[in-house]
Every structure is written in structure tokens, then in C-alpha cells.
C-alpha positions as a LaTeX table, in Angstrom:
\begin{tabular}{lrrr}
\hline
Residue & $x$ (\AA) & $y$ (\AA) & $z$ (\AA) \\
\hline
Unk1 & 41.48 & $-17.85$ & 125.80 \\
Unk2 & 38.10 & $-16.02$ & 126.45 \\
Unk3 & 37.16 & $-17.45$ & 122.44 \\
Unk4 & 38.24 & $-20.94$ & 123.67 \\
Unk5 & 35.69 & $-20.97$ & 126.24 \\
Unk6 & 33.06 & $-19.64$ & 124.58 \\
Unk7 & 33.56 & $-22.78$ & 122.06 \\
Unk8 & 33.79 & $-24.93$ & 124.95 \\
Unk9 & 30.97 & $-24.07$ & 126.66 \\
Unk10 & 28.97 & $-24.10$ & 123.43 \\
Unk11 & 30.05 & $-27.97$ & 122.87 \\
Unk12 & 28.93 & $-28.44$ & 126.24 \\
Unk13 & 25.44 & $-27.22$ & 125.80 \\
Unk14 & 25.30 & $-29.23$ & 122.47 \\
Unk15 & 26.03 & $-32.51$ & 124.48 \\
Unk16 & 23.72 & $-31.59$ & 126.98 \\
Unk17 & 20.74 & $-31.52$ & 124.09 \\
Unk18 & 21.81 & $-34.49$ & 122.48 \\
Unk19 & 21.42 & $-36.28$ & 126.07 \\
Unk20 & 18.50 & $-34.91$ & 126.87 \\
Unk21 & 17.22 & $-35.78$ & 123.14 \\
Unk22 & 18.66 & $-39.45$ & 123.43 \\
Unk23 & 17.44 & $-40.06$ & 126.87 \\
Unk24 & 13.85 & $-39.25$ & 125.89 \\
Unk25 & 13.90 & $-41.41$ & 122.35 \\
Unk26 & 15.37 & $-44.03$ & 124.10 \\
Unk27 & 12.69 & $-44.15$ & 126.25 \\
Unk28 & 10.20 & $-44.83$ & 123.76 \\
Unk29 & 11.89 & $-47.19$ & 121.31 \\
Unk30 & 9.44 & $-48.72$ & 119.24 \\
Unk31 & 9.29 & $-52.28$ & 119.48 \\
Unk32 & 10.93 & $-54.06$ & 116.21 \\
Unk33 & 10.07 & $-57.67$ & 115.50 \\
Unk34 & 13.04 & $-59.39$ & 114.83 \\
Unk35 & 10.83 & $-61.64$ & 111.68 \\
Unk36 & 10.30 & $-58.17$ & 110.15 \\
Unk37 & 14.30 & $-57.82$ & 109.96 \\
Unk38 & 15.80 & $-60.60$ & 107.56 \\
Unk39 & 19.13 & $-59.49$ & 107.67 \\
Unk40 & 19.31 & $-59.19$ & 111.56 \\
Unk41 & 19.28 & $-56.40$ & 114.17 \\
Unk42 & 21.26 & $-53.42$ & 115.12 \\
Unk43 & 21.13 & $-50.17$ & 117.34 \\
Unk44 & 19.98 & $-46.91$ & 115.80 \\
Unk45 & 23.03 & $-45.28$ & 114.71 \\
Unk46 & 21.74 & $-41.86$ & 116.40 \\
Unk47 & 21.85 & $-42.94$ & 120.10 \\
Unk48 & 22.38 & $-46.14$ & 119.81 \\
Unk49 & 19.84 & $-47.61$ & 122.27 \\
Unk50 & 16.76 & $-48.22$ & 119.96 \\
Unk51 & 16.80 & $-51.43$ & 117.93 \\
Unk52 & 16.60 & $-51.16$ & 113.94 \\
Unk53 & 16.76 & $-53.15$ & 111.09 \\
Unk54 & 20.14 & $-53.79$ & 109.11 \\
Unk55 & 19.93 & $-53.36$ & 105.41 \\
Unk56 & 19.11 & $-56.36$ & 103.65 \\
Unk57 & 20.55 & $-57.49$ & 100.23 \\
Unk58 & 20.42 & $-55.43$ & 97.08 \\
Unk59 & 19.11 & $-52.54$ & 99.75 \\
Unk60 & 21.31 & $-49.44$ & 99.49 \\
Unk61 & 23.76 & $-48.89$ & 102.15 \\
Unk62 & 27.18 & $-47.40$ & 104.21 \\
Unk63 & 30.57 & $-48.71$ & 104.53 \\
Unk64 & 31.70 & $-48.86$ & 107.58 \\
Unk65 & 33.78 & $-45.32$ & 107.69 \\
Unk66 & 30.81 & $-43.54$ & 106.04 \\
Unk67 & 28.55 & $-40.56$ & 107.32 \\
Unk68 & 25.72 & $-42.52$ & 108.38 \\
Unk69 & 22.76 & $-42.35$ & 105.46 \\
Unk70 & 21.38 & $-45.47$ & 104.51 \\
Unk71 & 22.46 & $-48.02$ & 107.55 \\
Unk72 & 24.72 & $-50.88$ & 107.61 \\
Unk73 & 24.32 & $-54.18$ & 105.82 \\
Unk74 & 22.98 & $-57.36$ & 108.34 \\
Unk75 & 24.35 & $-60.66$ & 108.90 \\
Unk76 & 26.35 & $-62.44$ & 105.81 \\
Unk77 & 26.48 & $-59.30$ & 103.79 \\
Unk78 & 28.57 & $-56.50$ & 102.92 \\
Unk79 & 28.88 & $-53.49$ & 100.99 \\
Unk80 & 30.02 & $-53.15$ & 97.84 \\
Unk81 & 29.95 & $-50.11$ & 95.37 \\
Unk82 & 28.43 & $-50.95$ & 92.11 \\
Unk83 & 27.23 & $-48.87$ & 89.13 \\
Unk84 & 23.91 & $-48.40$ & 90.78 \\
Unk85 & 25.50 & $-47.23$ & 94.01 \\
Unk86 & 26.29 & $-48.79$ & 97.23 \\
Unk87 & 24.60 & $-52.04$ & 97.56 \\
Unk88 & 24.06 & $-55.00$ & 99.83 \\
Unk89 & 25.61 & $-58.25$ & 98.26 \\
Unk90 & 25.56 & $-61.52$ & 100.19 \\
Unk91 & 29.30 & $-63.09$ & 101.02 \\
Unk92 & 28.37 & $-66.16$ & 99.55 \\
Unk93 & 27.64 & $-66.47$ & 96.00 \\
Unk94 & 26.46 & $-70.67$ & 95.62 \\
Unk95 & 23.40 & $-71.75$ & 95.30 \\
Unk96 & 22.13 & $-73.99$ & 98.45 \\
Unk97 & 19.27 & $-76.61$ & 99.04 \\
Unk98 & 17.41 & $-75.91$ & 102.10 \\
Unk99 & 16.74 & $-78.66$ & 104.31 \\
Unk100 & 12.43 & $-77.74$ & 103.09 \\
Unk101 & 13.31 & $-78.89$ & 99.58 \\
Unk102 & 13.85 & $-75.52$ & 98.74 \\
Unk103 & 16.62 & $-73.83$ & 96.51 \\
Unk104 & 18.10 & $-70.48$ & 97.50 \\
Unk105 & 20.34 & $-68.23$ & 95.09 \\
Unk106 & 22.86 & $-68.04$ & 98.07 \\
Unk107 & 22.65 & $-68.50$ & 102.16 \\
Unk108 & 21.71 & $-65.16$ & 102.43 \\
Unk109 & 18.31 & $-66.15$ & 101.13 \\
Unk110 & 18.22 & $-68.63$ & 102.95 \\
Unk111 & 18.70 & $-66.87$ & 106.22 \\
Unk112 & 15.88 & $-64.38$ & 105.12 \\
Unk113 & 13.49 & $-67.12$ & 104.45 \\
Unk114 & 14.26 & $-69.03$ & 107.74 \\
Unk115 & 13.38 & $-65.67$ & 109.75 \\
Unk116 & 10.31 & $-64.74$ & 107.41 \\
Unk117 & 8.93 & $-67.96$ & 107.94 \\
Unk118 & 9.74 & $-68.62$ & 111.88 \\
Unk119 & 11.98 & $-71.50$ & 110.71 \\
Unk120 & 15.22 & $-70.02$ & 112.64 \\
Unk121 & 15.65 & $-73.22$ & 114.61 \\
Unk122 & 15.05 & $-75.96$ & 111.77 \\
Unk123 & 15.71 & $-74.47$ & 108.63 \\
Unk124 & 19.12 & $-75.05$ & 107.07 \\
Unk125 & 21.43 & $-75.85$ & 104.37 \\
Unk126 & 21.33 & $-79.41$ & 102.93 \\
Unk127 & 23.94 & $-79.27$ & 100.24 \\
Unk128 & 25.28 & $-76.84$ & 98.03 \\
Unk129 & 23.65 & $-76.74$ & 94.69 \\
Unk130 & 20.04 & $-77.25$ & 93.84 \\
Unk131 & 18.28 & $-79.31$ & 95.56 \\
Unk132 & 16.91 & $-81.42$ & 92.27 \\
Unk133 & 20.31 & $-82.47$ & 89.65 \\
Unk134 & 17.85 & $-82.95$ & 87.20 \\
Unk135 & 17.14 & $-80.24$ & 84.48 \\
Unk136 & 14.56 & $-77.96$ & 84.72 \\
Unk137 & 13.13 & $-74.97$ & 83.26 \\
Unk138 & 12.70 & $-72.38$ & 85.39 \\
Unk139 & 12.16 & $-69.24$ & 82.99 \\
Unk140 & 10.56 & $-70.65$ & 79.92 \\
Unk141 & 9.52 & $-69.09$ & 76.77 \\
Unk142 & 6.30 & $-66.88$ & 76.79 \\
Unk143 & 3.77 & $-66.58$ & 73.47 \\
Unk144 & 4.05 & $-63.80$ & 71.24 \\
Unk145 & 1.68 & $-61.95$ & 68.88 \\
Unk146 & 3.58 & $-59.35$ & 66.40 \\
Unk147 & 3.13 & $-58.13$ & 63.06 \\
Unk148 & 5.34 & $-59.15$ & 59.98 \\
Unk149 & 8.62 & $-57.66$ & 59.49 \\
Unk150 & 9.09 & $-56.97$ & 63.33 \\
Unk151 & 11.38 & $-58.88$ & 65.82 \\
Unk152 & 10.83 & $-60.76$ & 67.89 \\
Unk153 & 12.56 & $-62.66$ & 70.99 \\
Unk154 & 11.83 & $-65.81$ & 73.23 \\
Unk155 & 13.31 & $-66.10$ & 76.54 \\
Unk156 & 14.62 & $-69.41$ & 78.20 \\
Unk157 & 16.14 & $-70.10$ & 81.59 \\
Unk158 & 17.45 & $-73.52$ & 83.00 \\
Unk159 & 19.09 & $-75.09$ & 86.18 \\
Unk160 & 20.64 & $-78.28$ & 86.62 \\
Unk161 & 23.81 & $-80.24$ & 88.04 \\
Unk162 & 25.66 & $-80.74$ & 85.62 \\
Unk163 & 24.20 & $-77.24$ & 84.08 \\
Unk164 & 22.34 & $-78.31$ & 81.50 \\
Unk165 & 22.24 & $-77.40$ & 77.47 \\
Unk166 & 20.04 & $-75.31$ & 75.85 \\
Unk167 & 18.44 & $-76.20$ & 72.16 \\
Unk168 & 15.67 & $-74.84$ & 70.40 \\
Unk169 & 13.40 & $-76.61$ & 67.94 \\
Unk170 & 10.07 & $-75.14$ & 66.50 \\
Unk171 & 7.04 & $-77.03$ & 64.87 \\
Unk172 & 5.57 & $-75.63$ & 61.73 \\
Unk173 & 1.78 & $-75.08$ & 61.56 \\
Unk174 & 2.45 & $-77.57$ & 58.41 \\
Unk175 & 3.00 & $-79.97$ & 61.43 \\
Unk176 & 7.19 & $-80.04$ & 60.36 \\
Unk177 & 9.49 & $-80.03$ & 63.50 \\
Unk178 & 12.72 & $-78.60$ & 62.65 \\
Unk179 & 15.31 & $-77.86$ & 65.28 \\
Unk180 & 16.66 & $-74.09$ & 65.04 \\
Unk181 & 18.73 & $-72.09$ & 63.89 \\
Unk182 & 18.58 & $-74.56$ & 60.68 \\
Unk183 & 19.48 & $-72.20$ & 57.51 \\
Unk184 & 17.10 & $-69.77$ & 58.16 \\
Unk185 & 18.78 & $-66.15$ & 58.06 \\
Unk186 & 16.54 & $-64.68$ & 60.06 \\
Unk187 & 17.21 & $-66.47$ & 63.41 \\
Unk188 & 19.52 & $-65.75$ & 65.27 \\
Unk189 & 20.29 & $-67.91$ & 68.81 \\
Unk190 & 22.95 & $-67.43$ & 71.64 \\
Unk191 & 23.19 & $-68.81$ & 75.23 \\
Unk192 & 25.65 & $-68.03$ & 78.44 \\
Unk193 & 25.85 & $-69.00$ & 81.93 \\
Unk194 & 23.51 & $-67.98$ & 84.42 \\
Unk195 & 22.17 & $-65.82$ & 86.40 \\
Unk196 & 23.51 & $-67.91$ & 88.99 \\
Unk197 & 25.18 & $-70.86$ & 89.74 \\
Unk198 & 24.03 & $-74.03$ & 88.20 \\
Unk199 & 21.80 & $-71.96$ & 85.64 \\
Unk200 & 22.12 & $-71.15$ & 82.37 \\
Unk201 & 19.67 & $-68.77$ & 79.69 \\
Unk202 & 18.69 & $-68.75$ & 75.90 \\
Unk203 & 17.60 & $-66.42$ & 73.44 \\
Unk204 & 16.22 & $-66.53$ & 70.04 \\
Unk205 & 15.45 & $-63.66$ & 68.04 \\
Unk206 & 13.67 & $-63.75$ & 65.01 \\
Unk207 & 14.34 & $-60.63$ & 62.51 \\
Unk208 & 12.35 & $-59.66$ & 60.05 \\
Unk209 & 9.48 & $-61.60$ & 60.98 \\
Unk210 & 7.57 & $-63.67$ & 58.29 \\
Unk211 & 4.53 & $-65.33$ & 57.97 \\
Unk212 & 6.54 & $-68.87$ & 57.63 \\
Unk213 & 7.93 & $-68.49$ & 61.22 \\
Unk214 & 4.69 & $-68.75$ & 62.47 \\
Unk215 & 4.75 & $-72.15$ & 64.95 \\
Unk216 & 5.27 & $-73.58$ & 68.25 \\
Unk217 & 8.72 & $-72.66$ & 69.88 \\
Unk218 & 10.08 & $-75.49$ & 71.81 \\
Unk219 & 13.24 & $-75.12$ & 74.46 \\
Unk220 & 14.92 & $-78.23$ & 75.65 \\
Unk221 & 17.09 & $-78.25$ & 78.51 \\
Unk222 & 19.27 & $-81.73$ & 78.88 \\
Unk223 & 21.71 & $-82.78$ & 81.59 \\
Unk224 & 22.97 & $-86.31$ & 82.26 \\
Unk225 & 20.01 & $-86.71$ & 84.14 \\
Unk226 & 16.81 & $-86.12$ & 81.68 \\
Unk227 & 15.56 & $-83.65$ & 79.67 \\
Unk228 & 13.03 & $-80.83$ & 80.18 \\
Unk229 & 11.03 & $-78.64$ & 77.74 \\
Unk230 & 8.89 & $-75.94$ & 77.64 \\
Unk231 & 6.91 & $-74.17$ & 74.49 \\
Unk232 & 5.55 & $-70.96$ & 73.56 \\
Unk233 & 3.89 & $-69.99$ & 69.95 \\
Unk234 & 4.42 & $-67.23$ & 67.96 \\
Unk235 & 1.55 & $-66.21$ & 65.90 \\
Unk236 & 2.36 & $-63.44$ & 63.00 \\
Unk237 & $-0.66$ & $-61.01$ & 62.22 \\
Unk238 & $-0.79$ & $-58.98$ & 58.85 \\
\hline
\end{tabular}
């Protein structure tokens, strides 16, 4: 009994702390502008009386029956556990068109953007998708300097609805166009979907490199709408 209220008593001074610790924090909250949160607001998990951001997306975070560590994930999100831990991922995987003209990888971003840039009130989704069908390049191919016998890789990213195909043709400083992989043993090109809706992304490597693959790299993304291209060179020293 006398052990009981010793424990007892103890808890009660404990309490007695934490209220006298809470009631002097929460006196002095700092004040938390809701544009510098883009995921939306919360109390502090501590004494819950101070306002604090809620973890964004791709920030780390806590499920909701976890010791508190990293915070709770805002408005539209949720945690998930991936390979790189516990991480923020928006609900809503589409891509949207803002009502600005503006494409967004999912609402989530949008939401972000509309609080970053005060646009709460007017900014909002047009249509799911991007907001332009046609193709476009949005990651294209950057120039390359390497020695012979190295490899080498260009990059190239599209969007587009209906996602658009990817080619590849390269002009010879002999002035010959010649669209790739051709018969050339060397070269080697593959393509998938994405990242993202309504996207889709190109490699092609060159192994082994020679002085003969020396040119300008052209990518051509084509939907039922046009075509777009974009080119990089490779130039082969030694």
C-alpha cells in the first residue's frame, strides 16, 4: 500500500511539471504563418496548444499509433513505409491542370502551390491531365563530351495525352540523318512509362564509344496531336 502511494504521488508531481511546463510554452507560442505550412496546420503534439506545421510530401513522418518523432502528414497525404523509411505520399496519384495554366504531378502540389503563392481562394483544378494534349519534351537530352571507348547515355523525358512515343534519330557530322538504333551494335535504346502519369522517358546508351558516333542526337516525341523534338551532340575526344 505505502509503495502504491509513493508511485502515486510521484505521478502526481510529474503532472504537476508537465502543467506548469505546458502552461508557460503555451503562453508563448510562436506565431506560424499558415503560407509557410503547405500541407496545413496542426497542434504541437507536446501540449497541444501551439500551432505547427504538418509534414509535407516526401517529408519523413508517424503513423498515427506511433511514438511521436517526426509529426504527422497534412492535408491529402498519408503515410506510407517505403524503403527509405516512412514517407509522406499524396492520396492522389493523377496529374491535374491548374486553373493558372499550370500542371501539377498530383493535387497535393497543387494545394502547396495555391498556399505558397496566396492563391487559396482562386487556384484550382481544371481537368485532370496536363493542361496542354500536345507532346512535349520536358527532360530533353543534354550534350556530352567523352573519350573513345567509354559510354555514354542521353536522357529524354516526354508528356502528352495520348502519352506520346519516343524515337531517336542522330545526324552525322557527314551531314547523314539516320534514325537509331539502325544496325549499329553499339547502341543500345529502351523506353517505359513515366515518372508520372501522362509521361513517358528514353534512354540511349552508346558502348564502346567511337569516333563515327560523333553527331547531333535528336529525340522526337509524337502524339496524335504534333510532334516535339529536342537535340543534344555528342562530341568524342581522343
Amino acid at each position: 500500500m505505502k509503495v502504491l502511494l509513493v508511485c502515486l504521488l510521484a505521478l502526481a508531481v510529474v503532472s504537476a511539471a508537465d502543467n506548469a511546463k505546458c502552461k508557460k510554452k503555451c503562453a508563448k507560442c510562436p506565431l506560424v504563418e499558415r503560407s509557410s505550412c503547405l500541407a496545413g496546420m496542426e497542434k504541437d503534439h507536446e501540449c497541444n496548444c501551439c500551432d505547427i506545421c504538418s509534414r509535407f510530401e516526401g517529408e519523413e513522418c508517424d503513423m498515427k499509433d506511433d511514438k511521436h518523432k517526426h509529426g504527422q502528414c497534412g492535408d491529402g497525404l498519408e503515410c506510407r513505409k517505403t524503403p527509405g523509411g516512412q514517407i509522406c505520399q499524396c492520396v492522389w496519384n493523377e496529374m491535374v491542370c491548374g486553373t493558372n495554366g499550370q500542371d501539377y504531378n498530383n493535387l497535393c502540389q497543387l494545394m502547396a502551390a495555391a498556399v505558397r503563392e496566396g492563391l487559396q481562394e482562386t487556384l484550382e483544378v481544371d481537368h485532370v491531365g496536363p493542361c496542354k494534349n500536345e507532346s512535349r519534351i520536358v527532360g530533353p537530352p543534354r550534350y556530352i563530351k567523352n573519350n573513345t571507348n567509354e559510354n555514354v547515355v542521353l536522357t529524354c523525358e516526354a508528356i502528352g495525352n495520348p502519352v506520346p512515343t519516343l524515337k531517336w534519330e542522330v545526324k552525322r557530322s557527314n551531314g547523314k540523318t539516320t534514325e537509331m538504333p539502325g544496325d549499329d551494335d553499339h547502341i543500345m535504346i529502351a523506353i517505359r512509362g513515366g515518372p508520372g502519369m501522362f509521361k513517358i522517358s528514353g534512354w540511349m546508351q552508346i558502348e564502346g564509344l567511337k569516333k563515327r558516333h560523333e553527331g547531333d542526337y535528336t529525340c522526337i516525341a509524337v502524339n496524335k496531336h504534333n510532334a516535339d523534338k529536342a537535340t543534344a551532340r555528342i562530341k568524342v575526344i581522343n
